Amino acid sequence: MNQRPRIAIHKFASCDGCQLAFLNLGEDLLTLARMTDIVHFAEAGPVDPEAAVDIAFIEGSISTPEDEERIRRVRANSRYLVTIGACATAGGVQALRNFADAGEWIASIYARPEYIQSLATSTPIAQHVKVDLEIWGCPVSGRQVLAALRALLSGVPPWLEKDKVCLECKRRQTVCVMVARGLPCMGPVTRTGCGAICPSFGRDCYACYGPAENPNTESLARRLQGLGLVPAAVARRFHFINAQAPGFAETGARRGKASHD
Amino acid sequence: MTESRHIPVQVPVLARVEGEGALELRVRDGAIEEVRLRIFEPPRLFEKLLEGRDYTEVPDMVARICGICPVAYQMSAVHAIENLFGADPGPWVRAMRRVFYCGEWIQSHSLHIHLLAAPDFLGYASVVEMAGKHASEVRRGLKLQALGNEIIRLLGARSVHPVGARVGGFHRAPKPEEVSALLEKLRAALPEAEGLARWTASFDLPRDEQDFTCVALRHPREYPMNEGRLVSSQGLDIPADQFETRFAERQAPHSTALHCLLDGKPYLVGPLARLNLNLDRLPEPVRELVDGLGIPFPSRNMHHSIVARAIEIVIALREAIRLLESYREPRESWIAIQPRAGNGAGCTEAPRGLLWHRYEIDAHGKVMRARIVPPTSQNQSRIEEDLRQSLQRFGTDRPEEALRRHGEMVIRNYDPCISCATHFLELRIT
Amino acid sequence: METGFLPRAGFQALLDALHRAGYRCVGPQVRDGAIVYDTLNEIGTLPQGMHDRQGPGQYRLESTASPRCFGWANGPQALKPFLFAPHEAMWRAERDARGALHFSEILPAAETLAVIGVRACDLAALRLQDRHFLQGKFADPYYAARRENLFLVAVHCTQPADICFCASTGDGPRATEDFDIALDELDDGYLVQAGSDRGGAIAAKLPLTPATDAQRSQADAELQAAARRQSRGLPSRNLREVLFANLEHPRWADVAERCLSCGNCTSVCPTCFCHGEFDETALDGSRSLHARQWDSCFTQGHSYIHGMTIRADTRTRYRQWLTHKLGSWHEQYGRSGCVGCGRCIAWCPVGIDITEEVRAIGGGGGHG
Amino acid sequence: MVNASLPHEIEVVERIQESPTIFTLRLRFTDPAQHAAFRFAPGQFNMLYLHGVGEVPISIVSDPEDEKLFDHTIRVVGRVTRGLEQLQARDRLGMRGPYGRGWPLKQAEGHDVMIITGGLGCAPVVSVINYVIRRRDRFRRLIIMQGVKHSDDLIWRSQYSQWSKLRDTQVLVAADVGVALWPWHIGRVTELFDQVVFEPSQAMIMMCGPQGMMQVAVEHLLRRGVAEDHVYLSMERNMHCAAGLCGHCQYGGKFVCKDGPVFSYSEVKALFGIKGF
Ligand SMILES: Cc1cc2nc3c(=O)[nH]c(=O)nc-3n(C[C@H](O)[C@H](O)[C@H](O)COP(=O)(O)OP(=O)(O)OC[C@H]3O[C@@H](n4cnc5c(N)ncnc54)[C@H](O)[C@@H]3O)c2cc1C
Ligand code: SF4
Ligand code: SF4
Ligand code: SF4
């Protein structure tokens, strides 16, 4: 590539954690700045939200009317659009509000709810504009973001991991926490990419990387009930970080209202 | 001639809900009429999301409030819930939580100093520009940031939304080999961190003394992180669970973040407030380092915050080394918890200042109500007050660009959140 | 080739002899609620008295008063991860300033490793993996490097779990070949048998006493009882015909309702060999590491070719696993790919039982 | 032990754009000794490695007796092929091979050779056509049948016309969708079987393309009396190692990479057309 590709990193409703995948790159952050032209990345300095770019990375979900507008403009200005993280890809943990009366919630936190402009839902970017690549995870892994960047710099579509966490657990030779300890692990339906860190820390995966390809959520739900979870608890397993993701939304809903009645 | 200038500055800001905000300034006849730090990040409604969840899910949920200081959210939450259940996880857990927190301070402060604040004081638009002339300092900063992340990973597997913390302790105890490998790196980094402190102290920082109230935790022996009483520079000294008796949140029409006030007045939390109030808790070597910096702490110059952060990196590094040097692998890394109904508060020192949580939980361990007061909503009124004073002193007749930059620099001293403290953009006059 | 009796306390002498001969020893230890292989320097860390309870999707350890250190059936690991690494770098590519590429292989250091406590089923699996990785058209240099100096101490299995069926596949519970040393564990010590010259040399360094007939017959009786205790089984005949004659059997859809397509079964299976290769490239594109890791026919990528996935659903994936393992393996390696270790039953999160599925699909007929 | 997984450096000598999505790379080893030692048979394939991206199996289309270069004709479909597309003369890449079992060309001598392809530019069989034409007197009739989705997809058009003029050679081309002036059939290539002149008992059939097309063709040919082991097809499965180790290309008990990719119908018929294998 003769010209350095232009890159933007945009933020919507989120915790900023996925952008840290860039800020935590260390030496590679400087390499990235050398190889590309980072035109908009508010956290790191450059700000030009309306700039036309080759690659736009989007963090965060859409939860206000203004953001609905803004993401359209970003799309129009970007040749290749990548969502990073659970918020941008599946609506994020804040999408739990989609199950509730968000207006009532706002009223209970803010004394003057009329000041607060907000949609009743938190929705993924792909519900609003075309997305070229979705990188899952809450937060995304720096390794995956780097690999995607590298592929795009080589002019080829990035390769995405979509297998189950279980495979990575076994590669790490972690003892299965579900089989050996009866923990309600979400690994068998969850997308790998994190390195199967939860089971390696002796705990159950809570599905922060969203659904894997071909997830049998119903079978796992039955298994979790077999382990002693009541239906509402099973619902909460699915309705957590990626509550709106396909498969998780339905199986959770079928077991009852997750957290709020 | 009456000149009215209304100067909005786009600023992404952290708050209860961090993200986007703006600085609005109205100047009439050279006097600042109104300063507003507008936060319009869409609310993510975490307090409500928590309702109905099991207490065991809280640490993973609250981490998602902030990707830059998830450890702080997890720590305040586990303390609040353990207080509520009357559980004491014992000295190993206590020590490891401090180590965990040290990692976050080092990571967050290094990131702030190098990526956000230092370019301001040295006159660069971003760290990338700064790296040209100050390559070794930037590398040192990135290395310290990485080291902070590594400490978090030791106990939490990853640095953003770590997965190791639980009510009652940690899911897993590190292996002694991992601890000693890390210790070596920490020891090697100590001279670097001290160099960093001296470097920040050498900046030509604006002199701008102001009167403000500092609030921080205070512990009988240690530099505060996970526990202590709530104290202020004006004599406040109450147990942390009585926070609500003196501190109250108020909603401003221009913000989705609530403003928190102490007895109705603005106050400061964060590194400078912590240092000012805990100078006598510094370990001896740090004390000597601070004495040699030539800055008279306690300081009333908010621009000294960057130095306070660098000093806290040294404190955290030393503390992590001290605690890990006596590391023993425990039989169990967490205690069993017996839920009971009640109400409990927890307060810890996030990198950006006090982070207060309260939970009401039923007998089955289900969260009934939650309340979270993050550092930024506590600093928000103080930021506005500071802006008013410092911009007035700076000179309101200056070009907008200069006003904007100065305003941003002032805001960045509070490190309201990473996206807040950035180098932004165009200035619009309406 | 029986060589004698090693009193329980003399077991350390075996470790010491192996250490002196330059081996790193790995042996069974309790970790995270299961028996796994880990570096073994002291007999004190052996899982003495530990016993496992296994069932479909279930594994629990319990502590007993037994003095035995090998009174358990296999945990999740086999020999496989020691030879066919779950994840490994294969070669590195570097591009110099002129655009030329340089390739360098990354072979594992050929470690001299002694594995203590290997079961008969895993030795049978090792033979199958040897055939796959070493005896085909192209030998795998990575596997070969690790295989080269492997020393195997087998312990005949007297405590098969509920999920074991090695007796029906003819692969256990007695280890009959491919070990350097085999042990029968009795309450007060071990009957030692050398299976190779290397094994004989190590055995010669042990404080052995002559074995008694009583010891021998007790060991035999325990092994026979162990075989009898196995309640599960696969028909010993070649199942290839019957499986491929039943490719549209409704049971495939039935099991697909339960199966999570998670690949735990293929990962714990000691004979499964599938792996994927990929590149990890430096951000500036100068260097790239070509690596490989375990894959499974339960993944989408396993059967992806551009524009289509040959096995897009769980039904065809489960069918691939079973028809390969018990069917086409015969064509490839002259026998079934199942050695009866039962791991895929225990470590399946939803407890799918290969023997039961086979029976349902028409491969019944008991132990025949 | 030879490490069959390690690529060797090769160089692009020439790049030819055959169609909007198909291009040919003419290649040689950068090490002349390696180049001189390189031997292959038509139907065999190489693993091409694009630096930092990955490897793909690609058939060799050039003549085995061409000592200067070897050619690969590649269609852009995904990650690696898209990256390969960007290569220019003098660029370097990695290569290992050749792999697999090629076409039964020795056996085919003295037979009618019928080549059937479907889909976009089926490179593997073009090498057979060229091979037969260059050694024309060793074979009897040559029948070339090519089906494409759209008439624009047909690459090497002029070659098809030239081939059709050769003696004892029949060329039948079909496009599902044809544009004006398309001289050949509109419809499926398998609809043209009735026009084929050949001796079923003396024929060797070689085909590659979509499974559906091959299935229809096989059924027809068997009905016409061609023996099962005179019908050869080239199979495509996911491939990583190409050495029979990684397991991806298994087709029942066969490893496509080393037992194939060319199989006689009798070898694969048990599973042919069954979804999931
Ligand atoms: C024996 C053989 C010979 C071939 N000869 C040619 C040829 O001469 N010309 C040509 O254009 N194509 C040929 N192909 C197909 C070619 O290999 C695929 O189009 C190519 O692998 C797609 O890779 P990609 O990265 O561009 O596509 P993606 O869709 O991005 O594929 C990603 C990965 O999946 C795998 N994969 C995807 N499709 C295939 C496939 N069809 N076969 C095997 N693995 C696949 C590869 O590992 C690939 O890297 C041949 C395939 C085989 C098996
Ligand atoms: S194991 Fe599961 S919850 Fe844990 S980090 Fe990975 S995907 Fe997230
Ligand atoms: S195809 Fe499936 S069953 Fe066969 S070796 Fe590979 S993973 Fe195992
Ligand atoms: S059979 Fe069990 S272990 Fe195997 S893929 Fe299916 S659910 Fe997973």
PDB file of N, CA, C and O and ligand atoms in Angstrom, chain A residues 166 188 219, chain C residues 255 258-266 268 296 298 314 318 321 343-345 347-353, ligand 4:
ATOM      1  N   CYS A 166     -14.607 -24.637  24.916  1.00  0.00           N
ATOM      2  CA  CYS A 166     -14.164 -25.976  25.320  1.00  0.00           C
ATOM      3  C   CYS A 166     -12.886 -26.404  24.606  1.00  0.00           C
ATOM      4  O   CYS A 166     -11.988 -26.981  25.208  1.00  0.00           O
ATOM      5  N   PRO A 188     -19.377 -24.466  26.538  1.00  0.00           N
ATOM      6  CA  PRO A 188     -19.797 -25.250  25.380  1.00  0.00           C
ATOM      7  C   PRO A 188     -20.617 -24.492  24.343  1.00  0.00           C
ATOM      8  O   PRO A 188     -20.841 -25.010  23.248  1.00  0.00           O
ATOM      9  N   SER A 219     -29.693 -27.494  24.605  1.00  0.00           N
ATOM     10  CA  SER A 219     -29.131 -28.656  25.278  1.00  0.00           C
ATOM     11  C   SER A 219     -28.338 -28.231  26.507  1.00  0.00           C
ATOM     12  O   SER A 219     -28.424 -28.849  27.573  1.00  0.00           O
TER      13      SER A 219
ATOM     14  N   VAL C 255     -29.300 -37.596  18.517  1.00  0.00           N
ATOM     15  CA  VAL C 255     -28.108 -37.248  19.292  1.00  0.00           C
ATOM     16  C   VAL C 255     -27.713 -35.791  19.029  1.00  0.00           C
ATOM     17  O   VAL C 255     -27.197 -35.096  19.905  1.00  0.00           O
ATOM     18  N   ARG C 258     -28.936 -33.344  21.461  1.00  0.00           N
ATOM     19  CA  ARG C 258     -28.236 -33.285  22.751  1.00  0.00           C
ATOM     20  C   ARG C 258     -26.815 -32.767  22.596  1.00  0.00           C
ATOM     21  O   ARG C 258     -26.306 -32.058  23.464  1.00  0.00           O
ATOM     22  N   CYS C 259     -26.171 -33.151  21.519  1.00  0.00           N
ATOM     23  CA  CYS C 259     -24.749 -32.846  21.358  1.00  0.00           C
ATOM     24  C   CYS C 259     -24.519 -31.342  21.223  1.00  0.00           C
ATOM     25  O   CYS C 259     -25.234 -30.649  20.506  1.00  0.00           O
ATOM     26  N   LEU C 260     -23.502 -30.854  21.937  1.00  0.00           N
ATOM     27  CA  LEU C 260     -23.190 -29.426  21.937  1.00  0.00           C
ATOM     28  C   LEU C 260     -22.215 -29.063  20.819  1.00  0.00           C
ATOM     29  O   LEU C 260     -21.865 -27.905  20.661  1.00  0.00           O
ATOM     30  N   SER C 261     -21.762 -30.066  20.105  1.00  0.00           N
ATOM     31  CA  SER C 261     -20.771 -29.823  19.052  1.00  0.00           C
ATOM     32  C   SER C 261     -19.578 -29.052  19.616  1.00  0.00           C
ATOM     33  O   SER C 261     -19.082 -28.104  19.018  1.00  0.00           O
ATOM     34  N   CYS C 262     -19.141 -29.485  20.794  1.00  0.00           N
ATOM     35  CA  CYS C 262     -18.123 -28.716  21.517  1.00  0.00           C
ATOM     36  C   CYS C 262     -16.721 -29.273  21.316  1.00  0.00           C
ATOM     37  O   CYS C 262     -15.735 -28.614  21.633  1.00  0.00           O
ATOM     38  N   GLY C 263     -16.632 -30.508  20.839  1.00  0.00           N
ATOM     39  CA  GLY C 263     -15.310 -31.076  20.586  1.00  0.00           C
ATOM     40  C   GLY C 263     -14.563 -31.569  21.812  1.00  0.00           C
ATOM     41  O   GLY C 263     -13.377 -31.887  21.732  1.00  0.00           O
ATOM     42  N   ASN C 264     -15.245 -31.669  22.942  1.00  0.00           N
ATOM     43  CA  ASN C 264     -14.557 -32.225  24.105  1.00  0.00           C
ATOM     44  C   ASN C 264     -14.204 -33.692  23.889  1.00  0.00           C
ATOM     45  O   ASN C 264     -13.145 -34.156  24.315  1.00  0.00           O
ATOM     46  N   CYS C 265     -15.105 -34.408  23.222  1.00  0.00           N
ATOM     47  CA  CYS C 265     -14.869 -35.841  23.018  1.00  0.00           C
ATOM     48  C   CYS C 265     -13.632 -36.083  22.155  1.00  0.00           C
ATOM     49  O   CYS C 265     -12.780 -36.895  22.480  1.00  0.00           O
ATOM     50  N   THR C 266     -13.519 -35.333  21.058  1.00  0.00           N
ATOM     51  CA  THR C 266     -12.372 -35.557  20.173  1.00  0.00           C
ATOM     52  C   THR C 266     -11.085 -35.086  20.844  1.00  0.00           C
ATOM     53  O   THR C 266     -10.021 -35.628  20.604  1.00  0.00           O
ATOM     54  N   VAL C 268     -10.363 -35.187  24.141  1.00  0.00           N
ATOM     55  CA  VAL C 268      -9.870 -36.145  25.140  1.00  0.00           C
ATOM     56  C   VAL C 268      -9.596 -37.511  24.516  1.00  0.00           C
ATOM     57  O   VAL C 268      -8.916 -38.335  25.125  1.00  0.00           O
ATOM     58  N   SER C 296     -11.044 -30.211  15.538  1.00  0.00           N
ATOM     59  CA  SER C 296     -11.993 -31.288  15.763  1.00  0.00           C
ATOM     60  C   SER C 296     -13.007 -31.285  14.635  1.00  0.00           C
ATOM     61  O   SER C 296     -13.335 -30.231  14.091  1.00  0.00           O
ATOM     62  N   PHE C 298     -15.895 -31.499  15.034  1.00  0.00           N
ATOM     63  CA  PHE C 298     -17.085 -30.815  15.533  1.00  0.00           C
ATOM     64  C   PHE C 298     -17.044 -29.306  15.266  1.00  0.00           C
ATOM     65  O   PHE C 298     -17.952 -28.590  15.653  1.00  0.00           O
ATOM     66  N   THR C 314     -24.914 -30.277  13.436  1.00  0.00           N
ATOM     67  CA  THR C 314     -24.376 -31.198  14.429  1.00  0.00           C
ATOM     68  C   THR C 314     -24.601 -32.647  14.033  1.00  0.00           C
ATOM     69  O   THR C 314     -23.796 -33.519  14.335  1.00  0.00           O
ATOM     70  N   TYR C 318     -21.530 -35.136  14.276  1.00  0.00           N
ATOM     71  CA  TYR C 318     -21.493 -36.306  15.173  1.00  0.00           C
ATOM     72  C   TYR C 318     -21.311 -37.580  14.341  1.00  0.00           C
ATOM     73  O   TYR C 318     -20.573 -38.492  14.713  1.00  0.00           O
ATOM     74  N   TRP C 321     -17.712 -38.063  13.388  1.00  0.00           N
ATOM     75  CA  TRP C 321     -16.911 -38.568  14.517  1.00  0.00           C
ATOM     76  C   TRP C 321     -17.097 -40.067  14.678  1.00  0.00           C
ATOM     77  O   TRP C 321     -16.136 -40.833  14.726  1.00  0.00           O
ATOM     78  N   ARG C 343     -13.086 -41.918  27.875  1.00  0.00           N
ATOM     79  CA  ARG C 343     -12.964 -40.490  28.194  1.00  0.00           C
ATOM     80  C   ARG C 343     -14.056 -39.656  27.523  1.00  0.00           C
ATOM     81  O   ARG C 343     -14.559 -38.701  28.104  1.00  0.00           O
ATOM     82  N   CYS C 344     -14.397 -40.023  26.276  1.00  0.00           N
ATOM     83  CA  CYS C 344     -15.388 -39.184  25.583  1.00  0.00           C
ATOM     84  C   CYS C 344     -16.735 -39.256  26.284  1.00  0.00           C
ATOM     85  O   CYS C 344     -17.566 -38.365  26.123  1.00  0.00           O
ATOM     86  N   ILE C 345     -16.968 -40.310  27.068  1.00  0.00           N
ATOM     87  CA  ILE C 345     -18.232 -40.409  27.796  1.00  0.00           C
ATOM     88  C   ILE C 345     -18.182 -39.531  29.041  1.00  0.00           C
ATOM     89  O   ILE C 345     -19.075 -38.736  29.309  1.00  0.00           O
ATOM     90  N   TRP C 347     -16.121 -37.013  29.772  1.00  0.00           N
ATOM     91  CA  TRP C 347     -15.826 -35.586  29.600  1.00  0.00           C
ATOM     92  C   TRP C 347     -16.751 -34.889  28.626  1.00  0.00           C
ATOM     93  O   TRP C 347     -16.552 -33.732  28.283  1.00  0.00           O
ATOM     94  N   CYS C 348     -17.761 -35.597  28.164  1.00  0.00           N
ATOM     95  CA  CYS C 348     -18.805 -34.950  27.385  1.00  0.00           C
ATOM     96  C   CYS C 348     -19.666 -34.153  28.362  1.00  0.00           C
ATOM     97  O   CYS C 348     -20.237 -34.735  29.290  1.00  0.00           O
ATOM     98  N   PRO C 349     -19.780 -32.844  28.185  1.00  0.00           N
ATOM     99  CA  PRO C 349     -20.536 -32.051  29.156  1.00  0.00           C
ATOM    100  C   PRO C 349     -21.980 -32.521  29.314  1.00  0.00           C
ATOM    101  O   PRO C 349     -22.576 -32.337  30.374  1.00  0.00           O
ATOM    102  N   VAL C 350     -22.557 -33.106  28.259  1.00  0.00           N
ATOM    103  CA  VAL C 350     -23.936 -33.573  28.392  1.00  0.00           C
ATOM    104  C   VAL C 350     -24.014 -35.099  28.453  1.00  0.00           C
ATOM    105  O   VAL C 350     -25.081 -35.675  28.308  1.00  0.00           O
ATOM    106  N   GLY C 351     -22.883 -35.739  28.669  1.00  0.00           N
ATOM    107  CA  GLY C 351     -22.897 -37.170  28.965  1.00  0.00           C
ATOM    108  C   GLY C 351     -23.358 -38.065  27.830  1.00  0.00           C
ATOM    109  O   GLY C 351     -23.994 -39.097  28.062  1.00  0.00           O
ATOM    110  N   ILE C 352     -23.042 -37.716  26.608  1.00  0.00           N
ATOM    111  CA  ILE C 352     -23.394 -38.611  25.499  1.00  0.00           C
ATOM    112  C   ILE C 352     -22.451 -39.817  25.528  1.00  0.00           C
ATOM    113  O   ILE C 352     -21.240 -39.668  25.678  1.00  0.00           O
ATOM    114  N   ASP C 353     -23.036 -40.984  25.388  1.00  0.00           N
ATOM    115  CA  ASP C 353     -22.300 -42.229  25.588  1.00  0.00           C
ATOM    116  C   ASP C 353     -22.135 -42.921  24.236  1.00  0.00           C
ATOM    117  O   ASP C 353     -23.100 -43.400  23.640  1.00  0.00           O
TER     118      ASP C 353
HETATM  119  S1  SF4 E   4     -20.558 -35.746  21.969  1.00  0.00           S
HETATM  120 FE1  SF4 E   4     -20.399 -34.550  23.832  1.00  0.00          FE
HETATM  121  S2  SF4 E   4     -18.264 -33.951  23.953  1.00  0.00           S
HETATM  122 FE2  SF4 E   4     -18.622 -34.604  21.862  1.00  0.00          FE
HETATM  123  S3  SF4 E   4     -19.119 -32.725  20.754  1.00  0.00           S
HETATM  124 FE3  SF4 E   4     -21.051 -33.636  21.428  1.00  0.00          FE
HETATM  125  S4  SF4 E   4     -21.487 -32.664  23.427  1.00  0.00           S
HETATM  126 FE4  SF4 E   4     -19.343 -32.279  22.940  1.00  0.00          FE
END
